[in-house]
Amino acid sequence: MGKKAPAMILRIGKRNQLKNKGFTFIELALVAIIILVLVGLSTPLFRRPFSSIQLKNTCQNIVQLIRYIQAKAIAERKFCQINFDFEKGIFWLTMEDDTSPGEFKRIKGKWGATFKVPDGISINSDTSFITFYPDGSSDQARIRIFDSKGKAFTVITQKNFGYVKIEE
């Protein structure tokens, strides 16, 4: 039983291992450049879906306001309107005044605010307001909501039953 010889380990390449614990400036710069190029290339891809989302959101907001003002006309037994200023791209809700029939005043509270169409989105119609009646019916109207690229939705109100639908 003899003594075992000590194992000899050759340490090739281990000498500088303790000194190089981080990344070099060139490695960090290359990673930063690659990230910037990827962000630059992907930005245009996200603009198109964003404008489409804005267009759909504007359309849904107008439909919600129409449904709200229609329900308010039924509940309060008064004539109500949604009004549009197409040049300024704004719209707002009004209700028949108690003191002077035939005149409309803005609804109080958050629903009486002026709503603005986002930049790049436009609206137009053959009428500047739609009247909603206490029996649930409304004026027939077509509101066209479109973006600068020509994509459009049309909100249609039907006279007899006050239905609101969206056409692409």
Coordinates of N, CA and C in Angstrom, one line a residue:
M1 N 0.8 -1.2 0.0 CA 0.0 0.0 0.0 C 0.9 1.2 0.0
G2 N 0.9 1.7 -1.1 CA 1.7 2.8 -1.2 C 0.9 4.1 -1.2
K3 N 1.7 5.2 -1.2 CA 1.1 6.5 -1.2 C 0.6 6.8 -2.6
K4 N -0.5 7.5 -2.7 CA -1.0 7.9 -4.1 C -0.3 9.2 -4.4
A5 N 0.0 9.2 -5.7 CA 0.6 10.5 -6.2 C -0.4 11.6 -6.2
P6 N -0.1 12.8 -5.9 CA -1.0 13.9 -6.0 C -1.4 14.1 -7.4
A7 N -2.8 14.4 -7.6 CA -3.3 14.6 -9.0 C -2.8 15.9 -9.5
M8 N -2.4 15.9 -10.7 CA -1.9 17.1 -11.3 C -2.9 17.7 -12.2
I9 N -3.3 18.9 -11.9 CA -4.3 19.5 -12.7 C -3.7 20.6 -13.5
L10 N -3.9 20.6 -14.8 CA -3.3 21.6 -15.6 C -4.3 22.8 -15.7
R11 N -3.9 24.0 -15.4 CA -4.8 25.1 -15.3 C -4.6 26.0 -16.6
I12 N -5.1 25.5 -17.7 CA -4.9 26.3 -18.9 C -6.1 27.2 -19.0
G13 N -5.9 28.5 -19.2 CA -6.9 29.5 -19.4 C -7.6 29.9 -18.2
K14 N -7.2 29.5 -17.0 CA -7.9 29.8 -15.8 C -7.2 31.1 -15.1
R15 N -6.0 31.4 -15.6 CA -5.3 32.5 -15.0 C -6.0 33.8 -15.1
N16 N -6.6 34.2 -16.2 CA -7.2 35.5 -16.4 C -8.7 35.5 -16.1
Q17 N -9.2 34.4 -15.6 CA -10.6 34.2 -15.3 C -11.1 35.2 -14.3
L18 N -10.4 35.4 -13.3 CA -10.8 36.3 -12.2 C -10.8 37.8 -12.6
K19 N -10.0 38.1 -13.5 CA -9.9 39.5 -14.0 C -11.0 39.9 -14.9
N20 N -11.6 39.0 -15.7 CA -12.6 39.3 -16.7 C -14.0 38.9 -16.1
K21 N -14.5 39.6 -15.2 CA -15.8 39.3 -14.6 C -17.0 40.0 -15.3
G22 N -16.8 41.1 -16.1 CA -17.8 41.9 -16.7 C -17.8 41.8 -18.2
F23 N -18.6 42.7 -18.8 CA -18.7 42.7 -20.3 C -17.8 43.9 -20.7
T24 N -17.3 43.8 -21.9 CA -16.5 44.9 -22.5 C -17.4 46.0 -23.0
F25 N -16.8 47.1 -23.2 CA -17.6 48.3 -23.7 C -18.1 47.9 -25.1
I26 N -17.4 47.3 -25.9 CA -17.7 46.9 -27.3 C -19.0 46.0 -27.3
E27 N -19.0 45.0 -26.4 CA -20.1 44.1 -26.3 C -21.4 44.8 -25.9
L28 N -21.3 45.7 -24.9 CA -22.4 46.5 -24.5 C -22.9 47.4 -25.6
A29 N -22.0 48.0 -26.3 CA -22.4 48.9 -27.4 C -23.1 48.2 -28.5
L30 N -22.6 47.0 -28.9 CA -23.3 46.2 -29.9 C -24.7 45.8 -29.5
V31 N -24.9 45.4 -28.3 CA -26.2 45.0 -27.8 C -27.1 46.2 -27.9
A32 N -26.6 47.4 -27.5 CA -27.5 48.6 -27.5 C -27.8 49.0 -29.0
I33 N -26.9 48.8 -29.9 CA -27.2 49.1 -31.3 C -28.2 48.2 -31.8
I34 N -28.1 46.9 -31.5 CA -29.1 45.9 -32.0 C -30.5 46.2 -31.5
I35 N -30.6 46.6 -30.2 CA -31.9 46.9 -29.6 C -32.5 48.2 -30.3
L36 N -31.7 49.2 -30.5 CA -32.1 50.4 -31.2 C -32.6 50.1 -32.6
V37 N -31.9 49.3 -33.3 CA -32.3 48.9 -34.7 C -33.7 48.2 -34.7
L38 N -33.8 47.2 -33.8 CA -35.1 46.5 -33.7 C -36.3 47.4 -33.3
V39 N -36.0 48.3 -32.4 CA -37.1 49.3 -32.0 C -37.4 50.2 -33.2
G40 N -36.4 50.7 -33.9 CA -36.6 51.5 -35.1 C -37.4 50.8 -36.2
L41 N -37.2 49.5 -36.4 CA -37.9 48.8 -37.4 C -39.3 48.4 -37.0
S42 N -39.5 48.2 -35.7 CA -40.9 47.8 -35.3 C -41.8 49.0 -35.0
T43 N -41.4 50.2 -34.9 CA -42.3 51.3 -34.6 C -43.3 51.5 -35.7
P44 N -42.9 51.5 -37.0 CA -44.0 51.7 -38.0 C -45.0 50.6 -38.0
L45 N -44.6 49.4 -37.6 CA -45.6 48.3 -37.6 C -46.7 48.5 -36.5
F46 N -46.4 49.3 -35.5 CA -47.4 49.5 -34.4 C -48.3 50.7 -34.7
R47 N -47.9 51.6 -35.6 CA -48.7 52.8 -35.9 C -50.0 52.4 -36.5
R48 N -50.0 51.5 -37.5 CA -51.3 51.1 -38.2 C -52.3 50.5 -37.2
P49 N -51.9 49.6 -36.4 CA -52.9 49.0 -35.5 C -53.4 50.1 -34.5
F50 N -52.6 51.0 -34.1 CA -53.0 52.0 -33.1 C -54.0 52.9 -33.7
S51 N -53.9 53.4 -35.0 CA -54.9 54.2 -35.6 C -56.2 53.4 -35.8
S52 N -56.1 52.1 -36.1 CA -57.3 51.3 -36.2 C -58.0 51.2 -34.9
I53 N -57.2 51.0 -33.8 CA -57.8 51.0 -32.5 C -58.5 52.3 -32.1
Q54 N -57.9 53.4 -32.4 CA -58.5 54.7 -32.2 C -59.8 54.9 -32.9
L55 N -59.8 54.4 -34.2 CA -61.1 54.5 -35.0 C -62.2 53.7 -34.4
K56 N -61.9 52.4 -34.0 CA -62.9 51.6 -33.4 C -63.4 52.1 -32.0
N57 N -62.4 52.7 -31.3 CA -62.8 53.2 -30.0 C -63.7 54.4 -30.1
T58 N -63.4 55.3 -31.0 CA -64.2 56.5 -31.3 C -65.6 56.0 -31.7
C59 N -65.7 55.1 -32.6 CA -67.0 54.5 -33.0 C -67.8 54.0 -31.8
Q60 N -67.2 53.2 -31.0 CA -67.8 52.6 -29.8 C -68.3 53.7 -28.8
N61 N -67.5 54.7 -28.7 CA -67.8 55.8 -27.8 C -69.1 56.5 -28.3
I62 N -69.2 56.8 -29.5 CA -70.4 57.4 -30.1 C -71.6 56.6 -29.9
V63 N -71.4 55.3 -30.2 CA -72.6 54.3 -30.0 C -73.0 54.3 -28.5
Q64 N -72.1 54.3 -27.6 CA -72.4 54.3 -26.2 C -73.2 55.6 -25.8
L65 N -72.7 56.7 -26.3 CA -73.4 58.0 -26.0 C -74.8 58.0 -26.6
I66 N -75.0 57.4 -27.8 CA -76.3 57.3 -28.4 C -77.2 56.5 -27.6
R67 N -76.7 55.3 -27.1 CA -77.5 54.4 -26.3 C -77.9 55.1 -25.0
Y68 N -76.9 55.8 -24.4 CA -77.2 56.5 -23.1 C -78.3 57.6 -23.3
I69 N -78.1 58.4 -24.3 CA -79.1 59.5 -24.5 C -80.5 59.0 -24.9
Q70 N -80.5 57.9 -25.6 CA -81.8 57.2 -25.9 C -82.5 56.7 -24.6
A71 N -81.7 56.1 -23.7 CA -82.3 55.6 -22.5 C -82.7 56.8 -21.6
K72 N -82.0 57.9 -21.6 CA -82.3 59.0 -20.8 C -83.6 59.7 -21.4
A73 N -83.8 59.7 -22.7 CA -85.0 60.2 -23.3 C -86.2 59.4 -22.8
I74 N -86.1 58.1 -22.8 CA -87.2 57.2 -22.3 C -87.4 57.4 -20.8
A75 N -86.4 57.4 -20.0 CA -86.5 57.5 -18.6 C -87.1 58.8 -18.1
E76 N -86.7 59.9 -18.7 CA -87.1 61.2 -18.3 C -88.3 61.7 -19.1
R77 N -88.7 61.0 -20.1 CA -89.9 61.4 -20.9 C -89.7 62.7 -21.6
K78 N -88.5 62.9 -22.1 CA -88.1 64.2 -22.8 C -87.4 63.9 -24.1
F79 N -87.4 64.9 -24.9 CA -86.7 64.9 -26.2 C -85.2 65.1 -25.8
C80 N -84.3 64.3 -26.4 CA -82.9 64.5 -26.2 C -82.2 64.5 -27.6
Q81 N -81.0 65.0 -27.6 CA -80.2 65.0 -28.8 C -78.7 64.8 -28.6
I82 N -78.1 64.2 -29.6 CA -76.7 64.2 -29.7 C -76.3 65.2 -30.8
N83 N -75.4 66.1 -30.6 CA -75.1 67.2 -31.5 C -73.7 67.0 -32.0
F84 N -73.4 67.4 -33.2 CA -72.1 67.3 -33.8 C -71.7 68.6 -34.4
D85 N -70.4 68.9 -34.2 CA -69.7 70.0 -35.0 C -68.6 69.3 -35.8
F86 N -68.9 69.0 -37.0 CA -68.0 68.2 -37.8 C -66.7 69.0 -38.1
E87 N -66.7 70.3 -38.3 CA -65.5 71.0 -38.5 C -64.5 71.0 -37.4
K88 N -65.0 71.0 -36.1 CA -64.1 71.0 -35.0 C -63.9 69.6 -34.5
G89 N -64.7 68.6 -35.0 CA -64.6 67.2 -34.5 C -65.0 67.0 -33.1
I90 N -66.1 67.7 -32.7 CA -66.6 67.5 -31.4 C -68.1 67.1 -31.4
F91 N -68.6 66.6 -30.3 CA -70.0 66.2 -30.1 C -70.4 66.3 -28.7
W92 N -71.7 66.5 -28.4 CA -72.1 66.7 -27.0 C -73.6 66.3 -27.0
L93 N -74.1 66.1 -25.7 CA -75.5 65.7 -25.5 C -76.3 66.8 -24.9
T94 N -77.6 66.9 -25.4 CA -78.5 67.9 -24.9 C -79.9 67.3 -24.6
M95 N -80.6 68.0 -23.8 CA -82.0 67.6 -23.4 C -82.9 68.8 -23.5
E96 N -84.2 68.5 -23.8 CA -85.2 69.5 -23.9 C -85.3 70.2 -22.5
D97 N -85.3 71.6 -22.6 CA -85.4 72.4 -21.4 C -86.9 72.4 -20.8
D98 N -87.0 72.2 -19.5 CA -88.3 72.2 -18.9 C -89.0 73.5 -19.0
T99 N -88.3 74.6 -18.9 CA -88.9 75.9 -18.9 C -89.3 76.4 -20.3
S100 N -88.6 76.0 -21.3 CA -89.0 76.4 -22.7 C -88.9 75.3 -23.6
P101 N -90.1 74.6 -23.9 CA -90.1 73.5 -24.8 C -89.6 73.8 -26.2
G102 N -89.0 72.9 -26.8 CA -88.4 73.1 -28.1 C -86.9 73.6 -28.0
E103 N -86.5 74.0 -26.9 CA -85.1 74.4 -26.7 C -84.3 73.3 -26.0
F104 N -83.1 73.1 -26.4 CA -82.3 72.1 -25.8 C -81.1 72.7 -25.0
K105 N -80.8 72.1 -23.9 CA -79.7 72.6 -23.1 C -78.8 71.3 -22.8
R106 N -77.5 71.6 -22.6 CA -76.6 70.5 -22.3 C -77.0 69.8 -21.0
I107 N -76.7 68.5 -21.0 CA -77.0 67.7 -19.9 C -75.9 68.0 -18.8
K108 N -76.3 68.0 -17.6 CA -75.4 68.3 -16.5 C -74.6 67.1 -16.2
G109 N -73.4 67.3 -15.6 CA -72.5 66.2 -15.2 C -71.6 65.8 -16.3
K110 N -70.9 64.6 -16.1 CA -69.9 64.2 -17.0 C -70.4 63.9 -18.4
W111 N -71.7 63.5 -18.5 CA -72.3 63.2 -19.8 C -72.6 64.5 -20.6
G112 N -72.6 65.7 -20.0 CA -72.8 66.9 -20.7 C -71.5 67.5 -21.2
A113 N -70.4 66.9 -21.0 CA -69.1 67.4 -21.5 C -69.1 67.4 -23.0
T114 N -68.1 68.1 -23.6 CA -67.9 68.1 -25.0 C -66.9 67.0 -25.3
F115 N -67.2 66.1 -26.2 CA -66.3 65.0 -26.5 C -65.6 65.3 -27.8
K116 N -64.3 65.1 -27.8 CA -63.5 65.4 -29.0 C -63.1 64.1 -29.7
V117 N -63.1 64.2 -31.0 CA -62.6 63.1 -31.8 C -61.1 63.1 -31.8
P118 N -60.4 62.0 -31.7 CA -58.9 62.0 -31.6 C -58.3 62.6 -32.9
D119 N -57.1 63.1 -32.9 CA -56.4 63.6 -34.1 C -56.3 62.4 -35.1
G120 N -56.5 62.7 -36.3 CA -56.4 61.7 -37.4 C -57.7 61.0 -37.7
I121 N -58.7 61.3 -36.8 CA -60.0 60.7 -37.0 C -61.0 61.8 -37.3
S122 N -61.9 61.6 -38.3 CA -62.9 62.6 -38.6 C -64.3 62.0 -38.6
I123 N -65.3 62.8 -38.4 CA -66.7 62.4 -38.5 C -67.5 63.3 -39.4
N124 N -68.5 62.7 -40.1 CA -69.5 63.5 -40.8 C -70.8 62.8 -40.9
S125 N -71.8 63.6 -41.3 CA -73.1 63.0 -41.4 C -74.0 64.0 -42.2
D126 N -75.2 63.6 -42.6 CA -76.0 64.5 -43.3 C -76.8 65.4 -42.4
T127 N -76.7 65.2 -41.1 CA -77.4 66.0 -40.1 C -76.4 66.4 -39.0
S128 N -76.6 67.6 -38.4 CA -75.7 68.0 -37.3 C -76.2 67.6 -35.9
F129 N -77.4 66.9 -35.9 CA -77.9 66.4 -34.6 C -78.9 65.3 -34.9
I130 N -79.0 64.4 -33.9 CA -80.0 63.3 -33.9 C -80.9 63.5 -32.7
T131 N -82.2 63.5 -32.9 CA -83.2 63.6 -31.8 C -83.6 62.2 -31.4
F132 N -83.7 62.0 -30.1 CA -84.3 60.8 -29.5 C -85.5 61.2 -28.8
Y133 N -86.6 60.4 -29.0 CA -87.9 60.7 -28.5 C -88.3 59.9 -27.3
P134 N -89.2 60.3 -26.5 CA -89.6 59.6 -25.2 C -90.1 58.2 -25.4
D135 N -90.6 57.9 -26.6 CA -91.1 56.6 -26.9 C -90.0 55.6 -27.3
G136 N -88.8 56.0 -27.3 CA -87.7 55.1 -27.7 C -87.2 55.2 -29.1
S137 N -88.0 55.9 -30.0 CA -87.6 56.0 -31.4 C -86.6 57.2 -31.5
S138 N -86.0 57.3 -32.7 CA -85.0 58.4 -32.9 C -85.1 58.8 -34.4
D139 N -84.4 59.9 -34.7 CA -84.3 60.3 -36.1 C -83.4 59.2 -36.8
Q140 N -83.6 59.0 -38.0 CA -82.8 58.1 -38.8 C -81.5 58.9 -39.2
A141 N -80.4 58.3 -39.0 CA -79.1 59.1 -39.3 C -78.0 58.1 -39.6
R142 N -77.0 58.5 -40.4 CA -75.8 57.8 -40.7 C -74.6 58.7 -40.3
I143 N -73.8 58.2 -39.4 CA -72.7 59.0 -39.0 C -71.4 58.2 -39.5
R144 N -70.7 58.8 -40.3 CA -69.5 58.2 -40.8 C -68.2 58.6 -40.0
I145 N -67.5 57.6 -39.5 CA -66.3 57.9 -38.7 C -65.1 57.3 -39.5
F146 N -64.1 58.1 -39.9 CA -63.1 57.6 -40.7 C -61.7 58.2 -40.3
D147 N -60.7 57.5 -40.7 CA -59.3 57.9 -40.5 C -58.7 58.5 -41.7
S148 N -57.4 59.0 -41.6 CA -56.8 59.6 -42.7 C -56.4 58.6 -43.9
K149 N -56.4 57.3 -43.6 CA -56.1 56.3 -44.6 C -57.4 55.8 -45.3
G150 N -58.5 56.4 -44.9 CA -59.8 56.0 -45.6 C -60.5 54.9 -45.0
K151 N -60.0 54.2 -44.0 CA -60.8 53.2 -43.3 C -61.9 53.9 -42.5
A152 N -63.1 53.3 -42.6 CA -64.3 54.0 -42.1 C -65.3 53.0 -41.4
F153 N -66.0 53.5 -40.5 CA -67.2 52.8 -39.9 C -68.4 53.8 -40.0
T154 N -69.5 53.2 -40.1 CA -70.8 54.0 -40.2 C -71.7 53.6 -39.1
V155 N -72.1 54.5 -38.2 CA -73.0 54.3 -37.2 C -74.4 54.7 -37.7
I156 N -75.4 53.7 -37.7 CA -76.7 53.9 -38.2 C -77.7 53.9 -37.1
T157 N -78.6 54.9 -37.1 CA -79.7 54.9 -36.1 C -80.9 54.7 -37.0
Q158 N -81.8 53.8 -36.6 CA -83.0 53.5 -37.3 C -84.2 54.2 -36.6
K159 N -85.1 54.8 -37.4 CA -86.1 55.6 -36.9 C -87.1 55.0 -36.0
N160 N -87.8 53.9 -36.4 CA -88.9 53.4 -35.7 C -88.6 52.8 -34.3
F161 N -87.5 52.0 -34.3 CA -87.3 51.3 -33.0 C -86.0 51.9 -32.3
G162 N -85.4 52.8 -32.9 CA -84.2 53.4 -32.3 C -83.0 52.5 -32.2
Y163 N -82.9 51.5 -33.1 CA -81.8 50.6 -33.1 C -80.6 51.3 -33.6
V164 N -79.4 50.9 -33.0 CA -78.1 51.5 -33.4 C -77.3 50.4 -33.9
K165 N -76.7 50.5 -35.1 CA -75.8 49.4 -35.6 C -74.6 50.1 -36.2
I166 N -73.6 49.3 -36.3 CA -72.3 49.7 -36.9 C -72.0 48.9 -38.1
E167 N -71.7 49.6 -39.2 CA -71.3 48.9 -40.4 C -69.8 49.3 -40.7
E168 N -69.1 48.4 -41.2 CA -67.7 48.7 -41.6 C -67.6 49.0 -43.0

